[in-house]
């Protein structure tokens, strides 16, 4: 087996997989995309001159693969479905929660589900900054953005998630109150 | 936490607690799977060079057949492309630029010509199975609006062009596209995106005649036919099949999700691709509109496209193949562009198209650009010569010159381009031929 492939895979496999699965929310899809990432990596490795870090270069390829996937899915959905709910925001996974998430607290499960209600750029920044723990500089390099844009997007994404979580919590509290009122009648 | 409110820090803390998700796929499995996929793809698709080789082989065939019809070299010095411009040697501007350096150039490969010869040989072998402009001609007759007399006239014009072109003799290696090679075909200029987000300008010769179609009409019809993945690029096109002229110089493109391109891609990638696609005929504005069904996105402000006044560089593949690529910035003058092409690099993966060792002077004379070499081009490897000529021709085209005069060069043609005559500027680069699907 190609030694470059082996080294890159060994070093970045889990990071890239985690990045992809949090974006696409499906293990099989994430594994398919991993394959595409490494195909592109092998094709363009000869042109990589090491001016950026190997890690950010690899993540930028993974990001492009994920965005391509979203585009293709959107096109496929559009072709197949006569009535597509465009207000649904990108691809909302209908898969059951992965085991790793099910084992977490209810709040984490909620937040994981609510990531689907974010625009893709919010999701990318959130996954890179908080789940992959990449720095602002690394995130900016991967996305081809300025550091300022990363900070602004990150701020908006957190605000959006905060509002979604608060809204959900409010609904739950109201449900609770309603149930208590019903039981008191 | 009190009440239903969350604060930012609590959200961030929760995100950081998200569990690690691990892939169980082994390196060996993935590698084997990739190899299987690649083998499948290779079995399905013809090699990248086949369509190009076919086009070049057909041009080569024409050249072999035409010599008896051609006038002698003396009379072949004044025309280029569809709009001919006579060379007035007495009208040179005093405007001048020169540069020199004694620094040595980068190491270069020596096997390029061998590679090109091999490609050409293989293309000849396969030419019966692949698309060539002659073979496509009967199909076009049924699919376009040309009358028989139009076609006759077209054919006569092509014949005249063939007779008066300097660059076409044995033009087996350059991937520039000249108007005279089109034989009335339409072509689509665009750019493709490499997996690591480099923008490669491309020209696709289409299997239909040119009958006044606008660049956006051609894009709407043909961009989806480009096998980007097969050519080694990411899937990017089409961004829309509804690009229209909204009046004046404003184009609109109805696309599903404009924010995908403007926010999620590095914006410059999208703009550079659009520039190479719609910015070639003067300054235009492009406005992205949400798809009719998409109520969640507002129309974007139009942004300006202008693909003129660029400099050209080399983007080399690990295979030894190369593409001509262009600067992102537009230069104020052709002298600045040529200086940059020789001594600067806008991207760490680009290479200079003009060797630092060359001493050259740039003169402008109406529609002609004159490049005078102070030292011999013969010291350069054959591929370096070709890259120099290609880059200068593309730059001249980008600055709206019609022809380039290379002065003080040897009489030997460079990869079939006769530099002792005025050379027409190309209409495209990195040429591929699209077959009808």
Coordinates of C-alpha atoms in Angstrom, one line a residue:
Chain A
X1 CA 0.0 0.0 0.0
X2 CA 1.1 3.5 -0.8
X3 CA 3.1 4.8 2.2
X4 CA 1.9 8.4 1.9
X5 CA -1.7 7.2 1.9
X6 CA -1.1 5.0 4.9
X7 CA 0.6 7.8 6.9
X8 CA -2.1 10.4 6.1
X9 CA -4.9 8.0 6.8
X10 CA -3.4 6.9 10.1
X11 CA -2.8 10.4 11.2
X12 CA -6.1 12.1 10.1
X13 CA -8.6 9.3 9.6
X14 CA -10.5 9.9 12.9
X15 CA -10.5 13.7 12.6
X16 CA -11.7 13.6 9.1
X17 CA -14.4 11.0 9.8
X18 CA -15.6 12.9 12.8
X19 CA -15.8 16.1 10.8
X20 CA -17.8 14.4 8.1
X21 CA -20.2 12.5 10.3
X22 CA -21.1 15.6 12.3
X23 CA -21.8 17.3 9.0
X24 CA -23.8 14.6 7.2
X25 CA -25.1 12.7 10.3
X26 CA -24.9 9.3 8.7
X27 CA -22.1 6.8 9.3
X28 CA -22.4 5.1 5.9
X29 CA -22.4 8.4 4.0
X30 CA -19.5 9.7 6.1
X31 CA -17.5 6.6 5.2
X32 CA -18.3 7.0 1.5
X33 CA -17.2 10.6 1.7
X34 CA -14.0 9.6 3.5
X35 CA -13.2 7.5 0.5
X36 CA -13.8 10.5 -1.8
X37 CA -11.6 12.7 0.4
X38 CA -8.7 10.3 0.2
X39 CA -9.1 9.8 -3.5
X40 CA -8.8 13.6 -3.9
X41 CA -5.9 13.7 -1.4
X42 CA -4.0 11.1 -3.4
X43 CA -4.7 12.8 -6.7
X44 CA -3.5 16.2 -5.5
X45 CA -0.8 15.3 -3.0
X46 CA 1.8 15.8 -5.7
X47 CA 0.8 19.4 -5.9
X48 CA 0.9 20.0 -2.2
X49 CA 3.9 22.1 -1.4
X50 CA 3.5 22.4 2.4
X51 CA 2.9 26.1 2.5
X52 CA -0.2 25.4 4.6
X53 CA -0.3 22.6 7.1
X54 CA -1.1 19.2 5.9
X55 CA -4.0 19.1 8.4
X56 CA -5.7 22.3 7.1
X57 CA -5.1 21.2 3.5
X58 CA -6.7 17.8 4.2
X59 CA -9.7 19.4 6.0
X60 CA -10.2 21.8 3.1
X61 CA -10.5 18.9 0.8
X62 CA -13.0 17.2 3.3
X63 CA -15.0 20.4 3.4
X64 CA -15.2 20.6 -0.4
X65 CA -16.3 16.9 -0.5
X66 CA -19.0 17.6 2.1
X67 CA -20.3 20.7 0.2
X68 CA -20.3 18.7 -3.1
X69 CA -22.3 16.0 -1.3
X70 CA -24.9 18.6 -0.1
X71 CA -25.2 20.1 -3.6
X72 CA -25.7 16.7 -5.2
X73 CA -28.3 15.7 -2.6
X74 CA -30.1 18.9 -3.1
X75 CA -30.2 18.4 -6.9
X76 CA -31.3 14.8 -6.5
X77 CA -34.0 15.7 -4.1
X78 CA -35.2 18.5 -6.4
X79 CA -35.3 16.1 -9.3
X80 CA -37.2 13.4 -7.4
X81 CA -39.6 15.4 -5.3
X82 CA -42.2 17.6 -6.8
X83 CA -42.8 19.4 -3.6
X84 CA -39.7 19.9 -1.6
X85 CA -39.8 21.9 1.6
X86 CA -37.1 24.5 1.0
X87 CA -37.6 26.0 4.4
X88 CA -36.2 22.8 5.9
X89 CA -32.7 24.1 5.7
X90 CA -30.3 21.8 3.8
X91 CA -30.5 18.2 4.6
X92 CA -32.2 17.2 7.7
X93 CA -31.2 13.7 8.6
X94 CA -34.0 11.3 9.3
X95 CA -31.7 8.7 10.7
X96 CA -31.9 7.5 14.2
X97 CA -29.3 9.0 16.6
X98 CA -26.0 7.3 16.6
X99 CA -25.1 5.1 19.6
X100 CA -22.4 7.6 20.8
X101 CA -25.1 10.3 21.0
X102 CA -27.8 8.2 22.5
X103 CA -25.4 7.6 25.4
X104 CA -25.2 11.3 26.1
X105 CA -27.4 13.6 28.1
X106 CA -30.7 14.7 26.7
X107 CA -29.4 18.2 26.2
X108 CA -26.5 17.0 24.1
X109 CA -28.9 14.9 22.1
X110 CA -31.1 17.9 21.5
X111 CA -28.2 20.0 20.5
X112 CA -26.9 17.3 18.1
X113 CA -30.4 17.2 16.4
X114 CA -30.6 21.0 16.3
X115 CA -27.3 21.2 14.3
X116 CA -29.5 20.2 11.3
X117 CA -31.4 23.4 11.7
X118 CA -28.3 25.4 11.0
X119 CA -27.2 26.7 7.6
X120 CA -24.2 24.8 6.4
X121 CA -21.7 27.5 7.0
X122 CA -22.8 27.7 10.7
X123 CA -22.6 24.0 10.9
X124 CA -19.1 23.9 9.4
X125 CA -17.8 26.6 11.8
X126 CA -19.4 25.0 14.8
X127 CA -18.0 21.5 14.0
X128 CA -14.6 22.9 13.2
X129 CA -14.3 25.2 16.2
X130 CA -16.0 23.2 19.0
X131 CA -16.0 19.6 18.0
X132 CA -12.7 19.4 16.1
X133 CA -11.3 22.1 18.3
X134 CA -9.5 23.8 15.4
X135 CA -8.2 27.3 15.9
X136 CA -9.7 30.4 14.3
X137 CA -6.6 30.6 12.1
X138 CA -7.0 27.0 11.0
X139 CA -10.7 27.3 10.4
X140 CA -10.2 30.5 8.3
X141 CA -7.5 28.7 6.3
X142 CA -9.7 25.7 5.6
X143 CA -12.8 27.7 4.7
X144 CA -10.8 30.2 2.7
X145 CA -12.3 33.0 4.8
X146 CA -10.9 35.8 6.8
X147 CA -10.5 35.3 10.5
X148 CA -13.0 38.0 11.0
X149 CA -15.6 36.1 9.0
X150 CA -14.9 33.0 11.0
X151 CA -15.5 34.9 14.3
X152 CA -18.7 36.6 13.0
X153 CA -20.1 33.3 11.6
X154 CA -19.2 31.5 14.8
X155 CA -20.9 34.2 16.9
X156 CA -24.1 34.0 14.7
X157 CA -24.0 30.2 14.8
X158 CA -23.9 30.0 18.6
X159 CA -26.6 32.7 18.9
X160 CA -28.7 30.7 16.5
X161 CA -28.2 27.4 18.4
X162 CA -28.9 29.3 21.7
X163 CA -32.2 30.5 20.4
X164 CA -33.1 27.1 19.1
X165 CA -32.2 25.5 22.4
X166 CA -34.1 28.1 24.4
X167 CA -37.1 27.8 22.1
X168 CA -37.1 24.0 22.6
X169 CA -36.7 24.4 26.3
X170 CA -39.6 26.8 26.4
X171 CA -41.8 24.4 24.5
X172 CA -40.9 21.7 26.9
X173 CA -41.6 23.9 30.0
X174 CA -45.0 24.8 28.5
X175 CA -45.8 21.2 27.8
X176 CA -44.8 20.4 31.4
X177 CA -47.0 23.2 32.7
X178 CA -49.9 22.2 30.5
X179 CA -49.7 18.6 31.8
X180 CA -49.6 19.8 35.4
X181 CA -52.6 22.0 34.8
X182 CA -54.4 19.1 33.2
X183 CA -53.6 16.8 36.1
X184 CA -54.7 19.5 38.6
X185 CA -58.1 19.9 37.0
Chain B
X1 CA -30.0 27.0 34.6
X2 CA -32.8 29.4 35.4
X3 CA -36.0 29.4 33.2
X4 CA -35.9 28.4 29.6
X5 CA -32.9 30.7 28.6
X6 CA -29.6 29.4 27.5
X7 CA -26.5 31.5 27.3
X8 CA -23.6 31.3 24.7
X9 CA -21.2 29.8 27.1
X10 CA -23.5 26.9 28.0
X11 CA -24.0 26.2 24.3
X12 CA -20.2 26.2 23.7
X13 CA -19.7 23.9 26.7
X14 CA -22.3 21.5 25.5
X15 CA -20.7 21.4 22.0
X16 CA -17.4 20.6 23.5
X17 CA -18.9 17.7 25.3
X18 CA -20.1 16.1 22.0
X19 CA -18.8 12.6 21.9
X20 CA -15.9 11.5 19.6
X21 CA -17.2 9.4 16.7
X22 CA -14.9 6.8 15.3
X23 CA -14.6 5.1 12.0
X24 CA -13.9 1.4 12.1
X25 CA -12.7 1.3 8.5
X26 CA -9.1 0.2 8.2
X27 CA -6.6 1.9 6.0
X28 CA -6.1 -1.4 4.0
X29 CA -9.9 -1.7 3.4
X30 CA -10.3 1.9 2.3
X31 CA -7.2 1.7 0.1
X32 CA -8.5 -1.5 -1.6
X33 CA -11.9 0.1 -2.0
X34 CA -10.4 3.3 -3.6
X35 CA -8.4 1.2 -6.0
X36 CA -11.5 -0.8 -7.0
X37 CA -13.4 2.5 -7.6
X38 CA -10.6 4.0 -9.6
X39 CA -10.3 0.9 -11.7
X40 CA -14.0 0.9 -12.4
X41 CA -13.8 4.6 -13.4
X42 CA -10.8 4.0 -15.6
X43 CA -12.6 1.2 -17.3
X44 CA -15.6 3.4 -18.0
X45 CA -13.9 6.6 -19.1
X46 CA -11.5 7.3 -21.9
X47 CA -8.3 8.9 -20.8
X48 CA -8.3 12.7 -20.4
X49 CA -6.1 13.3 -23.3
X50 CA -8.2 11.4 -25.8
X51 CA -10.6 14.2 -26.7
X52 CA -7.8 16.7 -26.9
X53 CA -5.6 14.3 -28.8
X54 CA -8.5 13.6 -31.2
X55 CA -9.0 17.3 -31.9
X56 CA -5.3 17.9 -32.4
X57 CA -5.0 14.8 -34.5
X58 CA -7.8 16.0 -36.8
X59 CA -6.1 19.4 -37.1
X60 CA -2.9 17.5 -37.9
X61 CA -4.7 15.5 -40.6
X62 CA -6.0 18.7 -42.1
X63 CA -2.6 20.2 -42.2
X64 CA -1.3 17.1 -44.0
X65 CA -4.0 17.3 -46.5
X66 CA -3.9 21.1 -47.1
X67 CA -0.3 22.0 -48.2
X68 CA -1.0 21.6 -51.9
X69 CA -3.8 24.2 -51.5
X70 CA -1.7 26.7 -49.5
X71 CA 0.1 29.6 -51.1
X72 CA 3.8 30.0 -50.3
X73 CA 5.0 31.4 -47.0
X74 CA 5.7 34.9 -48.4
X75 CA 2.0 35.7 -48.6
X76 CA 1.1 34.4 -45.2
X77 CA 1.9 37.4 -43.1
X78 CA -1.1 39.5 -42.5
X79 CA -4.2 37.9 -41.1
X80 CA -5.4 36.3 -37.9
X81 CA -8.7 35.1 -36.5
X82 CA -12.0 36.4 -37.8
X83 CA -11.1 40.0 -37.6
X84 CA -7.9 40.6 -39.5
X85 CA -5.5 43.3 -38.7
X86 CA -2.7 44.4 -40.9
X87 CA 0.7 44.8 -39.3
X88 CA 2.0 48.4 -39.6
X89 CA 5.6 48.3 -38.8
X90 CA 5.9 52.1 -38.7
X91 CA 3.3 52.7 -36.0
X92 CA 5.1 51.4 -32.8
X93 CA 4.4 53.4 -29.7
X94 CA 7.4 54.6 -27.8
X95 CA 5.9 52.9 -24.8
X96 CA 8.5 50.3 -23.8
X97 CA 9.4 47.8 -21.1
X98 CA 12.4 45.7 -20.7
X99 CA 13.6 43.3 -18.1
X100 CA 16.6 41.0 -17.5
X101 CA 18.1 38.8 -14.9
X102 CA 21.1 36.5 -14.7
X103 CA 19.5 34.3 -12.1
X104 CA 19.1 30.7 -13.1
X105 CA 15.6 29.3 -13.7
X106 CA 14.0 26.4 -11.8
X107 CA 14.9 22.8 -12.7
X108 CA 12.7 21.5 -15.5
X109 CA 11.7 18.1 -16.6
X110 CA 13.2 16.8 -19.8
X111 CA 10.8 14.2 -20.8
X112 CA 7.9 16.5 -21.7
X113 CA 8.3 16.1 -25.4
X114 CA 8.5 12.4 -25.1
X115 CA 5.2 12.5 -23.2
X116 CA 3.5 14.7 -25.8
X117 CA 4.7 12.5 -28.6
X118 CA 3.4 9.4 -26.8
X119 CA 0.0 11.1 -26.3
X120 CA -0.2 12.1 -29.9
X121 CA 0.7 8.6 -31.0
X122 CA -1.9 7.0 -28.7
X123 CA -4.5 9.6 -29.9
X124 CA -3.8 8.6 -33.5
X125 CA -4.3 5.0 -32.6
X126 CA -7.7 5.7 -31.0
X127 CA -8.9 8.4 -33.4
X128 CA -11.4 6.1 -35.1
X129 CA -13.4 5.8 -31.8
X130 CA -13.5 9.4 -30.7
X131 CA -15.0 12.7 -31.5
X132 CA -13.4 14.8 -34.2
X133 CA -14.8 18.0 -35.7
X134 CA -15.1 16.4 -39.2
X135 CA -17.1 13.5 -37.9
X136 CA -19.4 15.8 -36.0
X137 CA -20.3 18.0 -39.0
X138 CA -23.2 16.0 -40.4
X139 CA -24.9 16.0 -37.0
X140 CA -24.7 19.8 -36.8
X141 CA -26.4 20.2 -40.1
X142 CA -29.6 18.8 -38.6
X143 CA -29.3 20.7 -35.3
X144 CA -28.6 24.3 -36.2
X145 CA -30.2 27.0 -38.2
X146 CA -27.6 27.4 -40.9
X147 CA -28.7 27.1 -44.5
X148 CA -26.8 25.3 -47.1
X149 CA -25.5 28.5 -48.5
X150 CA -24.5 29.7 -45.1
X151 CA -22.5 26.6 -44.6
X152 CA -20.9 27.0 -48.0
X153 CA -19.9 30.5 -47.1
X154 CA -18.6 29.4 -43.8
X155 CA -16.6 26.8 -45.4
X156 CA -15.0 29.3 -47.8
X157 CA -14.2 31.6 -45.0
X158 CA -12.6 28.7 -43.1
X159 CA -10.6 27.9 -46.1
X160 CA -9.3 31.4 -46.4
X161 CA -8.5 31.5 -42.7
X162 CA -6.6 28.2 -43.0
X163 CA -4.6 29.6 -45.9
X164 CA -3.5 32.7 -44.0
X165 CA -2.8 31.4 -40.5
X166 CA 0.7 31.4 -39.1
X167 CA 0.3 29.2 -36.0
X168 CA -1.4 26.2 -37.4
X169 CA 1.4 24.3 -39.0
X170 CA 2.0 21.1 -37.1
X171 CA 0.3 22.6 -34.0
X172 CA 0.3 19.3 -32.3
X173 CA 1.2 20.2 -28.8
X174 CA -0.3 23.5 -27.8
X175 CA -3.6 23.4 -26.0
X176 CA -4.4 26.9 -26.9
X177 CA -7.5 27.3 -29.1
X178 CA -7.3 29.5 -32.2
X179 CA -10.4 30.9 -33.9
X180 CA -9.1 29.4 -37.1
X181 CA -9.2 25.9 -35.6
X182 CA -12.9 26.1 -34.7
X183 CA -14.2 25.5 -38.3
X184 CA -17.4 27.3 -37.3
X185 CA -17.9 25.4 -34.0
X186 CA -19.1 27.2 -30.9
X187 CA -17.0 27.0 -27.8
X188 CA -17.6 27.5 -24.1
X189 CA -15.1 29.3 -21.9
X190 CA -15.3 28.5 -18.2
X191 CA -13.1 27.3 -15.4
X192 CA -12.9 24.1 -13.4
X193 CA -11.9 23.7 -9.8
X194 CA -9.2 21.3 -8.5
X195 CA -9.8 19.4 -5.3
X196 CA -7.6 21.9 -3.5
X197 CA -9.6 24.9 -4.9
X198 CA -7.3 26.0 -7.7
X199 CA -9.1 27.6 -10.6
X200 CA -8.2 26.3 -14.1
X201 CA -9.6 28.2 -17.1
X202 CA -10.8 25.8 -19.7
X203 CA -12.2 26.0 -23.2
X204 CA -14.6 23.4 -24.5
X205 CA -15.2 23.1 -28.2
X206 CA -18.8 22.2 -28.6
X207 CA -20.3 19.8 -31.1
X208 CA -22.5 22.5 -32.6
X209 CA -21.9 25.4 -35.0
X210 CA -21.6 28.9 -33.7
X211 CA -24.8 30.7 -34.6
X212 CA -24.6 33.8 -32.4
X213 CA -25.3 32.0 -29.1
X214 CA -24.3 34.1 -26.1
X215 CA -21.9 32.7 -23.5
X216 CA -24.7 32.2 -21.0
X217 CA -26.9 30.3 -23.6
X218 CA -23.9 28.1 -24.2
X219 CA -23.4 27.7 -20.5
X220 CA -27.0 26.8 -19.8
X221 CA -27.0 24.2 -22.5
X222 CA -23.5 22.7 -22.2
X223 CA -22.0 23.2 -18.7
X224 CA -23.8 20.2 -17.3
X225 CA -22.2 18.0 -20.0
X226 CA -18.7 18.6 -18.7
X227 CA -17.3 15.5 -17.0
X228 CA -15.5 17.4 -14.3
X229 CA -14.7 14.4 -12.1
X230 CA -13.4 12.5 -15.1
X231 CA -11.0 15.4 -15.9
X232 CA -9.8 15.3 -12.3
X233 CA -11.8 18.3 -11.0
X234 CA -14.5 18.7 -8.4
X235 CA -18.1 18.8 -9.5
X236 CA -19.0 22.5 -9.7
X237 CA -21.0 23.1 -12.8
X238 CA -23.6 24.0 -13.7
X239 CA -24.4 26.6 -11.1
X240 CA -27.6 27.1 -13.0
X241 CA -29.2 26.3 -16.2
X242 CA -31.1 29.6 -16.1
X243 CA -28.5 32.2 -16.7
X244 CA -30.1 35.1 -18.5
X245 CA -29.5 38.7 -19.6
X246 CA -31.7 40.9 -17.4
X247 CA -31.0 43.9 -19.6
X248 CA -28.0 46.2 -19.9
X249 CA -24.9 44.4 -18.7
X250 CA -26.6 42.5 -15.9
X251 CA -26.8 38.7 -16.0
X252 CA -29.1 36.9 -13.6
X253 CA -28.6 33.2 -12.6
X254 CA -31.5 31.4 -10.9
X255 CA -29.8 28.9 -8.6
X256 CA -31.1 26.7 -5.9
X257 CA -29.1 28.1 -3.1
X258 CA -27.0 31.2 -3.7
X259 CA -25.7 31.1 -0.2
X260 CA -24.0 27.8 -1.0
X261 CA -21.7 29.5 -3.4
X262 CA -21.3 32.8 -1.8
X263 CA -20.9 31.8 1.8
X264 CA -19.9 28.2 2.0
X265 CA -17.4 28.2 -0.8
X266 CA -14.5 30.5 -0.4
X267 CA -16.2 33.4 -2.2
X268 CA -13.2 34.0 -4.4
X269 CA -13.5 30.6 -5.9
X270 CA -17.0 31.2 -7.0
X271 CA -16.3 34.6 -8.3
X272 CA -13.2 33.5 -10.2
X273 CA -15.1 30.7 -11.9
X274 CA -17.9 33.1 -12.8
X275 CA -15.3 35.6 -14.1
X276 CA -13.7 33.0 -16.4
X277 CA -17.2 32.0 -17.6
X278 CA -19.1 35.2 -18.1
X279 CA -16.5 37.9 -17.8
X280 CA -14.8 37.4 -21.1
X281 CA -16.8 39.9 -23.3
X282 CA -16.4 43.1 -21.4
X283 CA -17.6 44.1 -18.0
X284 CA -20.8 42.5 -16.8
X285 CA -22.6 42.1 -13.5
X286 CA -24.0 38.8 -12.2
X287 CA -26.9 38.6 -9.8
X288 CA -27.8 35.4 -8.2
X289 CA -31.5 34.9 -7.7
X290 CA -33.0 32.3 -5.4
X291 CA -34.8 29.5 -7.2
X292 CA -38.5 30.1 -7.6
X293 CA -39.4 27.5 -4.9
X294 CA -36.9 28.9 -2.4
X295 CA -38.5 31.6 -0.3
X296 CA -35.8 31.5 2.4
X297 CA -33.1 33.3 0.4
X298 CA -33.0 36.9 -0.8
X299 CA -31.6 37.9 -4.1
X300 CA -27.9 38.9 -3.8
X301 CA -26.5 42.2 -4.9
X302 CA -25.1 41.9 -8.4
X303 CA -21.3 41.6 -8.4
X304 CA -19.0 42.7 -11.2
X305 CA -17.2 40.4 -13.6
X306 CA -14.3 41.4 -15.8
X307 CA -11.9 38.8 -17.0
X308 CA -9.6 41.1 -18.9
X309 CA -6.0 42.2 -18.5
X310 CA -4.8 39.0 -16.8
X311 CA -1.3 37.5 -16.6
X312 CA -0.7 33.8 -17.2
X313 CA 1.2 31.2 -15.3
X314 CA 1.8 27.5 -15.3
X315 CA 0.0 25.0 -13.1
X316 CA 1.9 21.8 -13.3
X317 CA 0.4 18.4 -12.5
X318 CA 2.3 15.6 -10.8
X319 CA 1.9 13.7 -14.0
X320 CA 4.0 16.3 -15.8
X321 CA 1.1 17.7 -17.6
X322 CA 0.4 21.4 -17.2
X323 CA -2.4 23.9 -17.4
X324 CA -2.2 27.5 -18.2
X325 CA -3.7 29.5 -15.4
X326 CA -4.4 33.2 -15.0
X327 CA -3.8 35.8 -12.3
X328 CA -6.7 36.8 -10.1
X329 CA -5.8 40.4 -10.3
X330 CA -6.2 42.5 -13.5
X331 CA -3.1 44.5 -14.4
X332 CA -3.1 48.1 -15.5
X333 CA -0.7 47.5 -18.4
X334 CA 0.5 44.6 -20.5
X335 CA 4.0 45.4 -19.4
X336 CA 3.1 44.9 -15.7
X337 CA 1.4 41.6 -16.6
X338 CA 4.4 40.3 -18.4
X339 CA 6.7 41.5 -15.6
X340 CA 4.6 39.6 -13.1
X341 CA 4.6 36.5 -15.3
X342 CA 8.4 36.5 -15.3
X343 CA 9.2 37.5 -11.7
X344 CA 6.2 37.1 -9.5
X345 CA 3.9 34.2 -8.5
X346 CA 0.3 34.9 -7.3
X347 CA 0.0 31.3 -5.9
X348 CA 2.6 29.0 -4.4
X349 CA 1.6 26.2 -6.8
X350 CA 2.0 28.3 -9.9
X351 CA 5.2 28.5 -11.9
X352 CA 6.5 31.4 -14.0
X353 CA 5.6 31.0 -17.7
X354 CA 8.5 33.2 -18.7
X355 CA 12.0 32.2 -17.6
X356 CA 13.8 34.8 -15.6
X357 CA 16.7 34.3 -17.9
X358 CA 14.9 35.8 -20.9
X359 CA 15.6 39.4 -21.6
X360 CA 12.7 40.9 -23.5
X361 CA 11.2 44.2 -24.6
X362 CA 7.5 44.8 -25.0
X363 CA 6.2 47.2 -27.6
X364 CA 2.6 48.0 -28.5
X365 CA 1.7 48.8 -32.0
X366 CA -2.1 49.3 -32.5
X367 CA -3.6 45.8 -32.4
X368 CA -0.3 44.1 -32.3
X369 CA 2.0 43.4 -29.4
X370 CA 5.7 43.1 -30.2
X371 CA 8.0 41.0 -28.0
X372 CA 11.6 41.5 -28.8
X373 CA 14.0 39.0 -27.3
X374 CA 17.5 40.3 -26.4
X375 CA 18.9 36.8 -25.9
X376 CA 18.1 33.6 -27.6
X377 CA 15.0 31.5 -26.9
X378 CA 17.0 28.5 -28.1
X379 CA 18.6 28.1 -24.7
X380 CA 15.2 27.1 -23.3
X381 CA 13.9 23.6 -23.3
X382 CA 11.2 23.0 -26.0
X383 CA 8.4 23.0 -23.4
X384 CA 9.7 26.2 -21.8
X385 CA 9.6 27.9 -25.2
X386 CA 6.1 26.7 -25.8
X387 CA 4.9 27.9 -22.4
X388 CA 6.5 31.3 -23.0
X389 CA 4.8 31.6 -26.3
X390 CA 1.4 30.4 -25.0
X391 CA 1.6 32.8 -22.0
X392 CA 2.5 35.8 -24.1
X393 CA -0.3 35.0 -26.6
X394 CA -2.9 34.6 -23.9
X395 CA -1.8 37.8 -22.2
X396 CA -2.0 39.6 -25.5
X397 CA -5.5 38.3 -26.0
X398 CA -6.5 39.4 -22.5
X399 CA -5.3 42.9 -23.3
X400 CA -7.3 42.9 -26.6
X401 CA -4.4 42.6 -29.0
X402 CA -5.1 40.8 -32.2
X403 CA -1.6 39.5 -33.0
X404 CA 1.8 39.1 -31.5
X405 CA 5.0 39.7 -33.3
X406 CA 8.0 37.9 -31.9
X407 CA 11.2 39.7 -32.9
X408 CA 14.7 38.4 -32.9
X409 CA 13.7 34.8 -32.6
X410 CA 15.0 31.8 -34.4
X411 CA 13.3 30.6 -37.6
X412 CA 12.5 27.2 -36.1
X413 CA 8.8 26.9 -35.2
X414 CA 8.0 26.4 -31.6
X415 CA 5.9 23.3 -31.4
X416 CA 4.4 24.1 -34.7
X417 CA 4.0 27.9 -34.1
X418 CA 5.9 29.9 -36.7
X419 CA 7.3 32.9 -34.7
X420 CA 8.7 34.5 -37.8
X421 CA 5.2 35.6 -38.8
X422 CA 2.6 37.6 -36.8
X423 CA 0.9 35.1 -34.6
X424 CA -2.9 35.3 -34.0
X425 CA -4.0 35.5 -30.4
X426 CA -5.9 32.5 -29.1
X427 CA -9.6 32.4 -28.1
X428 CA -9.1 29.8 -25.4
X429 CA -6.7 27.6 -23.5
X430 CA -6.6 24.2 -22.0
X431 CA -8.8 23.0 -24.7
X432 CA -11.1 20.0 -24.6
X433 CA -13.7 18.8 -27.0
X434 CA -17.2 18.0 -25.9
X435 CA -19.2 15.3 -27.6
X436 CA -22.9 15.4 -27.9
X437 CA -24.7 13.3 -25.3

